[in-house]
Every structure is written in C-alpha cells, then in structure tokens.
Coordinates of C-alpha atoms and ligand atoms in Angstrom, one line a residue:
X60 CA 70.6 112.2 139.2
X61 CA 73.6 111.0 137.1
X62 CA 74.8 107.3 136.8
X63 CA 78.5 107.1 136.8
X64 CA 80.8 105.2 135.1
X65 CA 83.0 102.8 137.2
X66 CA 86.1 105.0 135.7
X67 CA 84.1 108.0 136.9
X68 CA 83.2 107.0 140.3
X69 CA 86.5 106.0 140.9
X70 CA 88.0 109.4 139.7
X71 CA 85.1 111.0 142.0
X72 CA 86.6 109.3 144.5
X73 CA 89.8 110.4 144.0
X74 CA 89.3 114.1 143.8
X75 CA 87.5 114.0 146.8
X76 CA 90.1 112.9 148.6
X77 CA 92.5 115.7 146.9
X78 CA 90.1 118.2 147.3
X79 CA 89.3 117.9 151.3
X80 CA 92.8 117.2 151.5
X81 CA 92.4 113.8 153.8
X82 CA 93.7 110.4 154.2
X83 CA 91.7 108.0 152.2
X84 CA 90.7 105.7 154.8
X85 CA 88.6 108.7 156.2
X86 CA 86.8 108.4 153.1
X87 CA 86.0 104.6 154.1
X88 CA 84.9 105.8 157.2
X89 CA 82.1 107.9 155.9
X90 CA 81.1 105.0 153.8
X91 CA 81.0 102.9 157.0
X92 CA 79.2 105.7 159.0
X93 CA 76.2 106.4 156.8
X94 CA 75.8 102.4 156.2
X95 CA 75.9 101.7 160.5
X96 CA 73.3 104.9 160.9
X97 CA 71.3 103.5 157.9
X98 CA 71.3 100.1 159.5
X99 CA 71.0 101.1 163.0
X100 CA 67.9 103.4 162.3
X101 CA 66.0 101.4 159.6
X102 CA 66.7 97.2 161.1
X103 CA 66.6 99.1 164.9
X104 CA 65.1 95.2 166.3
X105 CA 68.6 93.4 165.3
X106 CA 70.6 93.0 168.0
X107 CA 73.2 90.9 166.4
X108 CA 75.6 91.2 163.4
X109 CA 77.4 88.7 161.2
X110 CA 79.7 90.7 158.5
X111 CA 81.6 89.1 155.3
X112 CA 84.1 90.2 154.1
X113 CA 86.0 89.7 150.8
X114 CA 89.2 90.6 149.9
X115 CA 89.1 94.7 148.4
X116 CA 87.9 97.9 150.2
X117 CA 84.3 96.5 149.8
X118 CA 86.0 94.6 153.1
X119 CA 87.0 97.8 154.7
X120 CA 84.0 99.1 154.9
X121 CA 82.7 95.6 156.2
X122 CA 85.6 95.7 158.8
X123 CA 85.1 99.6 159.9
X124 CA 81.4 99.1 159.4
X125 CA 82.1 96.3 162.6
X126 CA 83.6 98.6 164.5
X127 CA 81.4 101.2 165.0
X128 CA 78.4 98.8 165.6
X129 CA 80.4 97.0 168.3
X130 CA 80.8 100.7 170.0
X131 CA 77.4 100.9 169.6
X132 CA 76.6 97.7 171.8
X133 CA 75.4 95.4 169.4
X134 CA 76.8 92.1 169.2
X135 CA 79.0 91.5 165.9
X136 CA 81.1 88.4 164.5
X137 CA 83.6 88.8 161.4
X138 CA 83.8 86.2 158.5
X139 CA 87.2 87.3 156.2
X140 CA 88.7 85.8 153.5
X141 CA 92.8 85.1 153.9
X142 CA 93.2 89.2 155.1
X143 CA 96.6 89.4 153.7
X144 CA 96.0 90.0 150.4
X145 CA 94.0 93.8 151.8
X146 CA 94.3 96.7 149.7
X147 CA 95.7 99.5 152.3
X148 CA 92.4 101.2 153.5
X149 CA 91.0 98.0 154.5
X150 CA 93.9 96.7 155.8
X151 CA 94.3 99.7 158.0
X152 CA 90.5 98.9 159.1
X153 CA 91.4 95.2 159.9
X154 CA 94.4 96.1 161.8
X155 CA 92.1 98.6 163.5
X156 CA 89.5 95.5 164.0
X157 CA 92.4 93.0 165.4
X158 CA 93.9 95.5 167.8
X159 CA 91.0 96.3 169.1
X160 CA 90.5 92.8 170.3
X161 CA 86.6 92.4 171.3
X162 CA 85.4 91.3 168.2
X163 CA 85.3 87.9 166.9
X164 CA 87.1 87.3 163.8
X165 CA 86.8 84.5 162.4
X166 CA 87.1 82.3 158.6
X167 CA 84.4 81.2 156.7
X168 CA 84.4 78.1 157.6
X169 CA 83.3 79.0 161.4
X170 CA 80.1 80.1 159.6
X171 CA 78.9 76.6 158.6
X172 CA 78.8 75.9 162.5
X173 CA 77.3 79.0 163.6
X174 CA 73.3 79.3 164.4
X175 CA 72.3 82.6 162.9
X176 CA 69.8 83.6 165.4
X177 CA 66.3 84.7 163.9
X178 CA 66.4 88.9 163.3
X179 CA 70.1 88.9 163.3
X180 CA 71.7 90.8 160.0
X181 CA 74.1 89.4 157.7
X182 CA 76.4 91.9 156.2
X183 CA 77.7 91.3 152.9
X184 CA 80.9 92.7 152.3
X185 CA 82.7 90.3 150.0
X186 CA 82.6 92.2 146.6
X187 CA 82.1 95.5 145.4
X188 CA 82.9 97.5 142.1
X189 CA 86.2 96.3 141.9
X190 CA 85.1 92.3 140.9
X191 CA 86.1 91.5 137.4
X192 CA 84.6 88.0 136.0
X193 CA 82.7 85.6 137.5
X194 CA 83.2 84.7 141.3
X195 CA 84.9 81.2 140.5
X196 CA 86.6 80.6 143.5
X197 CA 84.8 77.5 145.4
X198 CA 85.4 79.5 149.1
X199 CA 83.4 82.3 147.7
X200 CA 80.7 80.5 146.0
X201 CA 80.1 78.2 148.9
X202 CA 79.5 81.1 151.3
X203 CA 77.3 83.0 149.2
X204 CA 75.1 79.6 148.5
X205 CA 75.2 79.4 152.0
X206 CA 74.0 82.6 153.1
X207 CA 71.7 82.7 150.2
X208 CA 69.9 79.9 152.1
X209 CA 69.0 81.5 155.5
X210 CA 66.2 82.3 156.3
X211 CA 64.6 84.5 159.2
X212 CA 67.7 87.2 158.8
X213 CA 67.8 90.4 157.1
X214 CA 70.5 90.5 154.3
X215 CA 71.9 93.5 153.5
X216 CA 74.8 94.2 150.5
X217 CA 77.3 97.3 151.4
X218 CA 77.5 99.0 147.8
X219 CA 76.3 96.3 145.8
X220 CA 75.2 92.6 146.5
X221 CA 78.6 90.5 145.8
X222 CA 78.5 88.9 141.8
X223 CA 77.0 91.8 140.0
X224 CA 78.9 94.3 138.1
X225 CA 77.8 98.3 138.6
X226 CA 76.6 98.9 135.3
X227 CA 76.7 95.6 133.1
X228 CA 75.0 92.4 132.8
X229 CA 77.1 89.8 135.7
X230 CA 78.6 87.0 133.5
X231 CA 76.6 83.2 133.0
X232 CA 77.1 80.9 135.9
X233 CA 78.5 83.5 138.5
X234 CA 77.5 83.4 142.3
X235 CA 75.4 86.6 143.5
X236 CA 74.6 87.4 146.7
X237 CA 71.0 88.2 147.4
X238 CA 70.3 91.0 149.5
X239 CA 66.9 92.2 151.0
X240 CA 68.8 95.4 150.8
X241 CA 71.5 97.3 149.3
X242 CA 73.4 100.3 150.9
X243 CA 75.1 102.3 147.7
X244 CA 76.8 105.0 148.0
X245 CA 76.0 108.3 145.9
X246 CA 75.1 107.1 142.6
X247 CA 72.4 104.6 141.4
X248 CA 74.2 101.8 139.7
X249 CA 72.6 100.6 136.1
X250 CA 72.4 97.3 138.1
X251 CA 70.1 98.0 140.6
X252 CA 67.4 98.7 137.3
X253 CA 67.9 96.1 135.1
X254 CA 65.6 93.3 136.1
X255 CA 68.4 90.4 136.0
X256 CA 71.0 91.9 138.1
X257 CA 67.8 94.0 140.4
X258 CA 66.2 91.1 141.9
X259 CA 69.1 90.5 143.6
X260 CA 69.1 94.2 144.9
X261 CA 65.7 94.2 147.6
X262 CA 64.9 97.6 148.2
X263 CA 68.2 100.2 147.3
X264 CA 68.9 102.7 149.5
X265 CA 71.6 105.8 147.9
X266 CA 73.5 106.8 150.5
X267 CA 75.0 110.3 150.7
X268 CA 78.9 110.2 151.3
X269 CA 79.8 113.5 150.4
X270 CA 81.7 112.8 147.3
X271 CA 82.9 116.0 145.2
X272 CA 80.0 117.9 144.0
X273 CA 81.7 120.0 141.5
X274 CA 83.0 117.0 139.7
X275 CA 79.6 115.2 139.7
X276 CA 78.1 118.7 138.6
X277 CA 80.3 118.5 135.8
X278 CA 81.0 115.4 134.5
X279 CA 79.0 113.9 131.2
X280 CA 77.2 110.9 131.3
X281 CA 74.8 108.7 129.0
X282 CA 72.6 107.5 131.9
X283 CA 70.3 109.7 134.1
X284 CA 67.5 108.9 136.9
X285 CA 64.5 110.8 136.2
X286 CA 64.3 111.8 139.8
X287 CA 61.9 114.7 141.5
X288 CA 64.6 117.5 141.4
X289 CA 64.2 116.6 137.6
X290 CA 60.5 116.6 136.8
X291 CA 60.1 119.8 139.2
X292 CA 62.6 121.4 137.0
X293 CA 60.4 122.0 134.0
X294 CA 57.1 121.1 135.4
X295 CA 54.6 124.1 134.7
X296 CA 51.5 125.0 137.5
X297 CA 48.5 126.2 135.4
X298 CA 48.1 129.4 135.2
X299 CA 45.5 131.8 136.2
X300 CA 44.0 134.0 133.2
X301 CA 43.4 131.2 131.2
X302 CA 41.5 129.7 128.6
X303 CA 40.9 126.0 127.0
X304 CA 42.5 126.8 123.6
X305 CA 46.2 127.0 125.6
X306 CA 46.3 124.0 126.7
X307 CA 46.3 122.2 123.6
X308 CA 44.1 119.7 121.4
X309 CA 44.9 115.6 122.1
X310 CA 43.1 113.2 119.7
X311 CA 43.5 109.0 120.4
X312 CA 43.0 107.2 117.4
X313 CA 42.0 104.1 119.3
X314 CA 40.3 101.4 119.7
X315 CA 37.9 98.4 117.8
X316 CA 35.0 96.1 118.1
X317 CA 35.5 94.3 121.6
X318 CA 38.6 96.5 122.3
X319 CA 37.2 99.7 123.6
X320 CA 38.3 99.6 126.8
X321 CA 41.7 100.7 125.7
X322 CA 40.5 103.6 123.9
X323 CA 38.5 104.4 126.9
X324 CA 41.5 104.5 129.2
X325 CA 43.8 106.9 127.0
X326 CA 40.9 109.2 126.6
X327 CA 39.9 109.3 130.4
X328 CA 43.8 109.5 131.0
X329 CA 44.2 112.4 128.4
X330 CA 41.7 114.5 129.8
X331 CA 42.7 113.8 133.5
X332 CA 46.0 115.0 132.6
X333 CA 44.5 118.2 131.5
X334 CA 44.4 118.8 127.8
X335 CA 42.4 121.3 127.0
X336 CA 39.9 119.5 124.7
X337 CA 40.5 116.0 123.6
X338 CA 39.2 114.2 120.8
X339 CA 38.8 110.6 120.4
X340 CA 39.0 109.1 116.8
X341 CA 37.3 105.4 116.8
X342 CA 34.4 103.2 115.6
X343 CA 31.1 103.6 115.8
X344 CA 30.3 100.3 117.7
X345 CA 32.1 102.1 120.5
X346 CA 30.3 105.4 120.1
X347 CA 27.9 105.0 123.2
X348 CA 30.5 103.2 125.3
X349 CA 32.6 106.2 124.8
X350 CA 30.6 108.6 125.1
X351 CA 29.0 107.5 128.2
X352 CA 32.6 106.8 129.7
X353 CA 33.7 110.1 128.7
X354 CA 31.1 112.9 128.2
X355 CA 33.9 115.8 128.5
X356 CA 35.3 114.1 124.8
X357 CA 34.0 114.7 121.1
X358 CA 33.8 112.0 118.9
X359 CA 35.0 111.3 115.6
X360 CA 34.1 108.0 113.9
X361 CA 36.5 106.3 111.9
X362 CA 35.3 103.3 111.0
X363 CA 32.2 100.5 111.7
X364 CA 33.6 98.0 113.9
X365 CA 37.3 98.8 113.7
X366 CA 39.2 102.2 112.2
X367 CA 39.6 102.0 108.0
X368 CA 39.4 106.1 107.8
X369 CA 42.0 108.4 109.7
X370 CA 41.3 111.8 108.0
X371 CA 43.7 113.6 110.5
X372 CA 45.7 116.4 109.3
X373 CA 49.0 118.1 110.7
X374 CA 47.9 121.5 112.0
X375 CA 44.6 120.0 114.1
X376 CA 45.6 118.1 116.9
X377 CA 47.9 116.0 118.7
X378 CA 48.2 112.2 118.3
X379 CA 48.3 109.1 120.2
X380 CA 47.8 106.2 118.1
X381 CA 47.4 102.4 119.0
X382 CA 45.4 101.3 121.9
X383 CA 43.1 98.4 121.1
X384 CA 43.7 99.3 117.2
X385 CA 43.8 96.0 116.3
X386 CA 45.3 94.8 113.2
X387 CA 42.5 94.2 110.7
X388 CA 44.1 95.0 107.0
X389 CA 41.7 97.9 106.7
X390 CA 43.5 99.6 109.6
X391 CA 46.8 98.6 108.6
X392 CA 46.2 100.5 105.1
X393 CA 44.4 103.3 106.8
X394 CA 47.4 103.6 109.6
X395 CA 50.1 103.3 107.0
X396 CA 49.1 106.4 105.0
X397 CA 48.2 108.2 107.8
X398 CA 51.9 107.8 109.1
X399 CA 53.2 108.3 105.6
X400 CA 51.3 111.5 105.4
X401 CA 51.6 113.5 109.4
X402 CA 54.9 115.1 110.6
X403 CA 54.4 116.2 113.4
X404 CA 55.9 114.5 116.6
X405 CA 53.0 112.0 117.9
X406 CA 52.8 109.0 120.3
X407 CA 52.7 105.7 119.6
X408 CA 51.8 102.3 121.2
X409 CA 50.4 99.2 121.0
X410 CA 48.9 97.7 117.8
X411 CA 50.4 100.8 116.0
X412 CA 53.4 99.3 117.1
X413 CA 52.3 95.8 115.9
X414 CA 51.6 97.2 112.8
X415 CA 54.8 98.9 112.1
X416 CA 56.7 95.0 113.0
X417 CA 54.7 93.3 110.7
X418 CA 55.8 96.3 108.0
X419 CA 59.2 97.5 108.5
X420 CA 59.2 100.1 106.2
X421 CA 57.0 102.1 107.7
X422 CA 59.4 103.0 110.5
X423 CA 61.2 105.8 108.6
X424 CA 57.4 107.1 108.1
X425 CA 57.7 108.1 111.8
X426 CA 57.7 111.8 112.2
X427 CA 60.9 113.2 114.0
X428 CA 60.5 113.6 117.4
X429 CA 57.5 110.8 118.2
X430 CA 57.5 109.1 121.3
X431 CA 57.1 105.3 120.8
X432 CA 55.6 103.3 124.1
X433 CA 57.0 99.7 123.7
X434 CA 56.9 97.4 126.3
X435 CA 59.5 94.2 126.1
X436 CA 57.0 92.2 124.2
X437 CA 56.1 94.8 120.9
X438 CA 59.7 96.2 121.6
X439 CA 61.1 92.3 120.3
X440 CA 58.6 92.5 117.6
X441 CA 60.0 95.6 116.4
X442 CA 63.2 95.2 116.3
X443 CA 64.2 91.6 117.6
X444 CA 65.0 89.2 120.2
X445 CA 68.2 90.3 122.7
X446 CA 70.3 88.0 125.3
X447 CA 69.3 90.4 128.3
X448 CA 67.5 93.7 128.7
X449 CA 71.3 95.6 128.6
X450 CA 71.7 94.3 125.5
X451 CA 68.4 95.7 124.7
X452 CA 68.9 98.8 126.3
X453 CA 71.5 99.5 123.7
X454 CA 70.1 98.6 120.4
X455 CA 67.6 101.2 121.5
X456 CA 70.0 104.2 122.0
X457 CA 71.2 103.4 118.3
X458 CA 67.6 102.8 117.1
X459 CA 66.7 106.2 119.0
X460 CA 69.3 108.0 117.5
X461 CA 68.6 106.5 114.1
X462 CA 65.3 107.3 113.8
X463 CA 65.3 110.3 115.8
X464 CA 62.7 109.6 118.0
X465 CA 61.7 108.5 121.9
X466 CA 61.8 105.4 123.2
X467 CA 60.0 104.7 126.0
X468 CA 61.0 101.1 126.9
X469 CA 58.3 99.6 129.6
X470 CA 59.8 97.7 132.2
X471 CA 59.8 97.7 135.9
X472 CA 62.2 100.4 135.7
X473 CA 61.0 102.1 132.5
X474 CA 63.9 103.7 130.3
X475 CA 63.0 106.7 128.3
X476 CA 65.6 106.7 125.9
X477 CA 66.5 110.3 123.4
X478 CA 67.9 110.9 120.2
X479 CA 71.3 111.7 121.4
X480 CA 71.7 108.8 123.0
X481 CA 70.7 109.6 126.5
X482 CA 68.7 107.9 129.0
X483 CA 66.4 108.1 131.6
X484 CA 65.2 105.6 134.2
X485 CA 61.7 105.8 135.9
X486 CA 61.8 105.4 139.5
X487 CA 58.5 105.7 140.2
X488 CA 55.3 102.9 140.2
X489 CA 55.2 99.0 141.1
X490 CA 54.6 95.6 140.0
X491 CA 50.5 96.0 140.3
X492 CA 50.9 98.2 137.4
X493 CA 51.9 95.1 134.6
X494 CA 48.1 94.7 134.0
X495 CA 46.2 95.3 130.6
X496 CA 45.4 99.0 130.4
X497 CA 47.8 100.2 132.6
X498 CA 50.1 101.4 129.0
X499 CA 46.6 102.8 127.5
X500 CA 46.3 105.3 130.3
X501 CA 50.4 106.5 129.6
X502 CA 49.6 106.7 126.3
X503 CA 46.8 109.1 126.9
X504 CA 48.9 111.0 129.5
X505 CA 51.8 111.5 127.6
X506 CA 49.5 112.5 124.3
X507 CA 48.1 114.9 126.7
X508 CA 51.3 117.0 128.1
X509 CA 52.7 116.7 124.4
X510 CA 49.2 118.9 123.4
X511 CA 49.8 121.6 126.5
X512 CA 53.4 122.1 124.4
X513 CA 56.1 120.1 126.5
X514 CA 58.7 118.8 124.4
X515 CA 58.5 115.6 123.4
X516 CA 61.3 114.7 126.1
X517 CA 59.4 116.6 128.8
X518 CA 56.2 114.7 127.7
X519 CA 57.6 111.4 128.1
X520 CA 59.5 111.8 131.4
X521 CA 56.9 113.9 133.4
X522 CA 54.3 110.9 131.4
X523 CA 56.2 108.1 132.6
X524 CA 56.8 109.9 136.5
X525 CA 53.3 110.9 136.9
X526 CA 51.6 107.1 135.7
X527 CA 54.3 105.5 138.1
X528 CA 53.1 107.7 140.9
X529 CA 49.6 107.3 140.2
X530 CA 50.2 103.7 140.2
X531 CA 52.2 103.9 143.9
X532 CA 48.8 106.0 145.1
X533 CA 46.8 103.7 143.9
X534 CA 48.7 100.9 145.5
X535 CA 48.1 102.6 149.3
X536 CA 44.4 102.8 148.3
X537 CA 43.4 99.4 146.9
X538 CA 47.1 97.0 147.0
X539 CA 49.1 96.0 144.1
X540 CA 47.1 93.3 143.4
X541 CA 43.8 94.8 143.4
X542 CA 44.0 97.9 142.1
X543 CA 42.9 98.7 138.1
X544 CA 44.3 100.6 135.1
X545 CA 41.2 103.3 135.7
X546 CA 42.5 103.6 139.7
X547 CA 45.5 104.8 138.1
X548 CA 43.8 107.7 136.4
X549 CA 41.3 108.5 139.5
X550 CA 44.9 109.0 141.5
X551 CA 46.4 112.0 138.5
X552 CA 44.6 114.1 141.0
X553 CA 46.6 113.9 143.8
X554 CA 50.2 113.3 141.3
X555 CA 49.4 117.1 140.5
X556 CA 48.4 118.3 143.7
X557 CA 52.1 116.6 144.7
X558 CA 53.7 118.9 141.7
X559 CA 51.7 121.7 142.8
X560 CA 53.1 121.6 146.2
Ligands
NPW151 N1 82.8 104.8 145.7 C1 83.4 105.3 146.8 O1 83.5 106.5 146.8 C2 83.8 104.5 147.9 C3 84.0 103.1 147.7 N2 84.3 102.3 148.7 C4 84.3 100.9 148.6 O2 85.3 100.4 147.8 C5 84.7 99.3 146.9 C6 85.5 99.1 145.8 O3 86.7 98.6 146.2 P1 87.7 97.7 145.3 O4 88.0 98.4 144.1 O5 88.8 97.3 146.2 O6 86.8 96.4 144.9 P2 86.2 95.2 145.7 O7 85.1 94.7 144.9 O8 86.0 95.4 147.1 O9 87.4 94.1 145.7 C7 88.0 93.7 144.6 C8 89.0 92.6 145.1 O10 88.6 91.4 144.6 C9 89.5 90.8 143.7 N3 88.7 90.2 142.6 C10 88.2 90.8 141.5 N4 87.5 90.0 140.8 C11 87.6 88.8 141.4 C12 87.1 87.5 141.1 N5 86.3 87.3 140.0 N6 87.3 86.5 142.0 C13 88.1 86.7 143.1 N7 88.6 87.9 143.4 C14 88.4 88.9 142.6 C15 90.3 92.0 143.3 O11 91.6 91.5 142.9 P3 92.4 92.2 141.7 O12 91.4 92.4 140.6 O13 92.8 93.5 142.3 O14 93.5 91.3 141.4 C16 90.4 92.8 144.5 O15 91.3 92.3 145.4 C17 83.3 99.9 146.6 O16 82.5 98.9 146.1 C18 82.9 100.4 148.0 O17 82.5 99.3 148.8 C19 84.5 102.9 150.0 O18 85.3 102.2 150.8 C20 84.9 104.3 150.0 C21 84.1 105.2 149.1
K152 K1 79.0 93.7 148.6

C-alpha cells in the first residue's frame, strides 16, 4: 500500500470528487459512514457519545459522524469550538446538526462539568491533516489535557489523533490527543509508524472511503507498507521435481566463546526458512553446541574461541555475517579482509556492524546490494546520533542510496529502506519480539531467501514479514512476554503454510 503525501491525498480527494461527479460534502459523508459502522460494530457496549470538534472538515466529519449515531439511538453530546469560522463541508454538517435539533451542542467549557460515564466514547474531532504548527491556543490545549485524563472511556481520533502531523515529526511542546484508537481514511499516515507520533495512535484502523483508484494506482510515492497483497506478489511455493542444489547454499559466519547462542539462532532460522544446505562458519568451542543444536548443518571452524580465519570465497555460498561475532582484534582483521575481498550481495548484522562503526572505511567495502540489519542502537553507531527517528529515517535513504545497499532499520515498525530511495514499513510482529536473539533469527531468515535467489529487496521484505508473523504466532501460543527468540523459528512453519494458502 502507498503512503501519500498531504498534497497527494488532498489532490486524491479532489479528483474523486470530479470524477463521481458529486457534491463534496458527500464525500464527508462516506468518511463519517465507515467511521459510525467502524465504531458501532467494533465498541458495540457504548451507549453514549461525546464528540469534539475543532474548527476544519476534521469537524465535519465529527458533526455528521453525530448525526448518524443519534439516528442510530445512541445517546450523543457535541463539544465545538466558536463554529463560525467552518470551512463549507462542515459547516453544511453543523447546520445539518443545529436544524435538526435533538442533539446537544454545546462549548467546551460544558465538558469540565460533565461526568463522562464509564464505557462512554469520546470522539476526537478537533484536528486533522489540515493543522500547521503547534496547537498554541490555551482552549485547545486545555481540552485535550483534559480528555487525555479520563479514564474508564474509550478514545478514539477520526483520521488522526489532534497535534500530530500526517507524515512528519509534530513540533516540541505541542498538545496531542491520545487515542486508544484511530479511524484513517485510505492511506496509512508515516505518523501512525514512527514511535514518537504512534504512541499516541492505539491500535489504527485504515478505513476504505472509496477514493479514486486510478489516481492512487498511478501516482509515485517514496513510502510503501509492505502489506500481504505485497509479499504474495512475488512469494514463490516450492516446487515439485526438485532437488537441494536449487534452493541455494546459506553460510552464517557467527558466533564466539560464550556467544553461541546467536550463531545458533541464525542457523536454526536459516534452515527453517528452507535453504537448501546451510553452512555454519564459527569456533571450535561451539562445535558440539552447534552441532547438537543443529544436526541438519555442516560445520566449518574458523577460529578457537572466537573467528580469526574466514576463508570464504565469492562463488560458494551466501552470507550472513555478525551474530555473536564479537569484536576481538583477531576478528576485526579477519572480517575486514573478508569484506574487502567478497562481492557478492550478503547480510549483515550485529558485531559486523560494530565493527564497521568502530572502522569507517570499511563501509565502501560493502558489496552492492547487501542488506544491512541495524537496529536503533548499531544504526547510531554507524552513522550517528538523530533528534527523532524521522530524522533518522532520512539519513538512511541517503546513506542507502550512497552506498547502494539495504537498510533494514529495526524498530517497532521496521523500515526496509532501497537504493533508490524507497521505503518499506513492516507491519507485522509485536513488542515481545525486542528480546536478545530475536535479530539473530532475521538474520538467518533473510540469509536464507537471499540463497533460494530472491533479490536482495525480496529477501529483506518477505525476511522482515515472515519474523514479524512468526513473532505474532508465537505471541497467541506463549504471550509477548514469555515467548523466546527460538519460538519465533518453531512458528516459520505455520508463516509458510499462511503463504502457501
Ligand atoms: N482525505 C479525505 O479524503 C477526506 C478528509 N476529510 C477530513 O478532512 C480533514 C482535513 O480537513 P482540513 O484540511 O480542514 O483540516 P483540519 O485539521 O480539520 O482543520 C484545520 C483547521 O484548523 C486551523 N489550524 C491549523 N493549524 C492550527 C493551529 N496550530 N492552531 C489552531 N488552528 C489551526 C486551520 O486554519 P487555517 O490554517 O486554514 O487558517 C483550519 O481552520 C481530514 O483530516 C479528514 O478528517 C473528510 O472530511 C473527507 C475525506
Ligand atoms: K482528529
């Protein structure tokens, strides 16, 4: 699915208008319909309805949004802000609202005396898209601190909760509200991913509206979610008639003395994902615990207690390097002309990463087309400290493009960023998955659909949907907080019978 611009959405907007050839306010309406069936079908034990609305079309819905719940039978109190200054769609749905005459509409002020009754829903309809700056204005940041501060009602934001912008970081010191849901319409906003502006988001629900498909077809964006109709789109089944040999070599240089659980994970995870043979490159204090972990690996030693010797060539295999390297000089040296001497696309993570921050020069070493696995911490390392993770998000796309490679940037919502500047957000997994291990299994994943000949672009997004699915399996079986790094592989099972389907 593609993220939008604001420019584009509004322009969306537009031609759908022209195209269907209706008034605009019907467009308002659809908004307002698909957010009251949402609400009405998902929060079906609220009886009771308190909306707020602001002062733009993020208002109109609110008001027409009030209107149809009321001819529904639910109970439903209005909270505007000086209704005058309406833009015309919501001011027709406010005349609509007054002439009506059976709904309560009230100031803001009213709301400091009401009791909001346990399980009744406050609406938030005060900004959408449209704010520019902070919210500033003492009526609007008293209400929103207000609200903010019940408790025992559900909260939901219509578009996007009041004080964030769609697709940037919300300025310093601005008032947010802070939904338990959020009703968007169409498109995923960049907001709703970022972890500053998402925790103020709850769960996000896209809502279809019906907006112009040929334009959304056809229009070019920089920001993509990596959703199922994405991953099905170049997913391969295995075929029948088949033999180990096509489905690729993997190798994992990984692991050291007290770290072999990591190399562990990225093996077990490479062969789960179905790499035809895997190798696994490490030391020979791991040997047993290795090979008794894995049987269905071969072993190649490549150092005592921590790798000095990486005698891989091009042609043989392909590569994940990093989990539980460690650092030792020995394994710098050894890692530094290994990179300096391989060109062909492999994966990176970890304390290959670490290695490369504490030796700058060795990033132009990385072959052309690698995928490199940082999470926030080694990403910093690499390349620096940023104000907020938008900031972050694009020094990658120039660091991406400059080095030609992948960046897959762990977060909650992981980014896997290209060369030409384009990027991807993950969707899938949770918050039990920020455990140790969890980024040595997706670097044996990805390793392995790189091997079975997915480009590297393929390799990282179906890598990054599968672990986060695996993760959201694994969370029905054992809980977020209970469940382990090696649940994660036990679940690839049931992530390909889903692709299979
Ligand atoms: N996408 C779609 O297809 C559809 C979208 N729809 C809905 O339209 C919404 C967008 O509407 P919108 O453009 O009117 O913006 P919204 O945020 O409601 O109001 C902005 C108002 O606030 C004002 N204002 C700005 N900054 C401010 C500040 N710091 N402090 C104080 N005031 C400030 C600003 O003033 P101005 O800048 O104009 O002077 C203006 O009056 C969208 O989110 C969705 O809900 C649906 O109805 C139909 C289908
Ligand atoms: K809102």
């Amino acid at each position: 699915m593609k993220i939008l611009a604001l420019e584009q959405i509004r322009k969306c907007e537009e031609l759908t208008i022209k195209e269907e050839d209706m008034p605009s306010v019907n467009l308002m309406e659809r908004a307002a319909n698909a957010c009251a069936e949402w609400i009405t079908k998902n929060l079906y034990q609220v009886k009771r309805f308190n909306i707020f609305c602001g002062k733009g079309n993020n208002a109109g819905d609110g008001y027409a949004i009030a209107r149809i719940l009321k001819a529904k039978g639910f109970y439903v109190k209005v909270f505007s802000f000086n209704p005058k200054e309406l833009p015309p769609e919501a001011a027709k749905n406010h005349k609509r609202l007054r002439e009506l005459g059976d709904i309560e509409l009230l100031s803001f002020e009213k709301a400091y005396e009401l009791k909001f009754e346990e399980n009744s829903c406050v609406i938030d309809a005060l900004f959408g898209m449209g704010l520019k700056g902070k919210i500033d204005d003492p009526d609007f940041i008293k209400i929103i601190d207000f609200l903010n501060g019940l408790e025992n009602v559900h909260k939901v934001s219509l578009d996007i909760p009041s004080g964030l912008y769609i697709n940037d970081m919300y300025p310093e010191g601005t008032a947010i509200f802070k939904a338990d849901h959020t009703l968007s319409y169409q498109f995923w906003k960049k907001a709703f991913l970022h972890p500053e502006s998402g925790m103020y988001c709850g769960q996000v629900h896209i809502l279809d509206i019906g907006l112009n498909k040929n334009y959304i077809d056809e229009v070019e964006v920089e920001h993509f979610i990596s959703d199922d109709a994405k991953i099905n789109s170049f997913f391969r089944r295995r075929e029948a008639f088949t033999h180990k040999g096509r489905f690729g070599k993997s190798a994992l240089i990984a692991g050291s003395y007290g770290k072999m659980g990591a190399a562990v994970l990225s093996v077990a995870a490479a062969l789960r994902t179905g790499s035809g043979l895997v190798y696994s490159v490490s030391v020979d204090s791991g040997y047993h615990i290795m090979q008794t972990n894995n049987p269905e690996a071969m072993f190649r030693k490549g150092g005592n207690d921590f790798i000095d010797t990486i005698t891989i060539t091009d042609d043989e295999y392909t590569i994940g390097i990093g989990p539980g390297l460690g650092t030792e000089p020995q394994t710098q040296e050894a890692f530094a002309n290994f990179l300096k001497s391989y060109n062909k696309p492999l994966v990176m993570d970890a304390d290959a990463l670490n290695i490369i921050a504490q030796n700058h020069k060795l990033l132009k070493h990385i072959p052309e087309g690698s995928i490199i696995t940082p999470h926030i911490g080694e990403f910093e390392r690499l390349f620096g400290q940023f104000k907020n993770s938008f900031e972050r998000l694009d020094e990658a796309k120039k660091l991406a493009e400059e080095l030609k490679i992948y960046i897959v940037l762990k977060d909650h919502r992981t980014q896997i960023i290209t060369p030409e500047g384009k990027v991807y957000y993950n969707i899938t997994g949770n918050s039990g998955m920020a455990k140790g291990g969890s980024g040595d299994v997706l670097t044996g994943i990805i390793t392995s659909l790189l091997a079975q000949g997915y480009t590297s672009l393929q390799a990282a997004l179906l890598g990054v949907w599968m672990h986060g699915k695996a993760g959201d399996f694994a969370a029905e079986a054992h809980s977020k907080e209970s469940f382990l790094p090696s649940d994660l592989i036990h679940q690839l099972g049931e992530v390909f019978k889903l692709l299979n389907k």
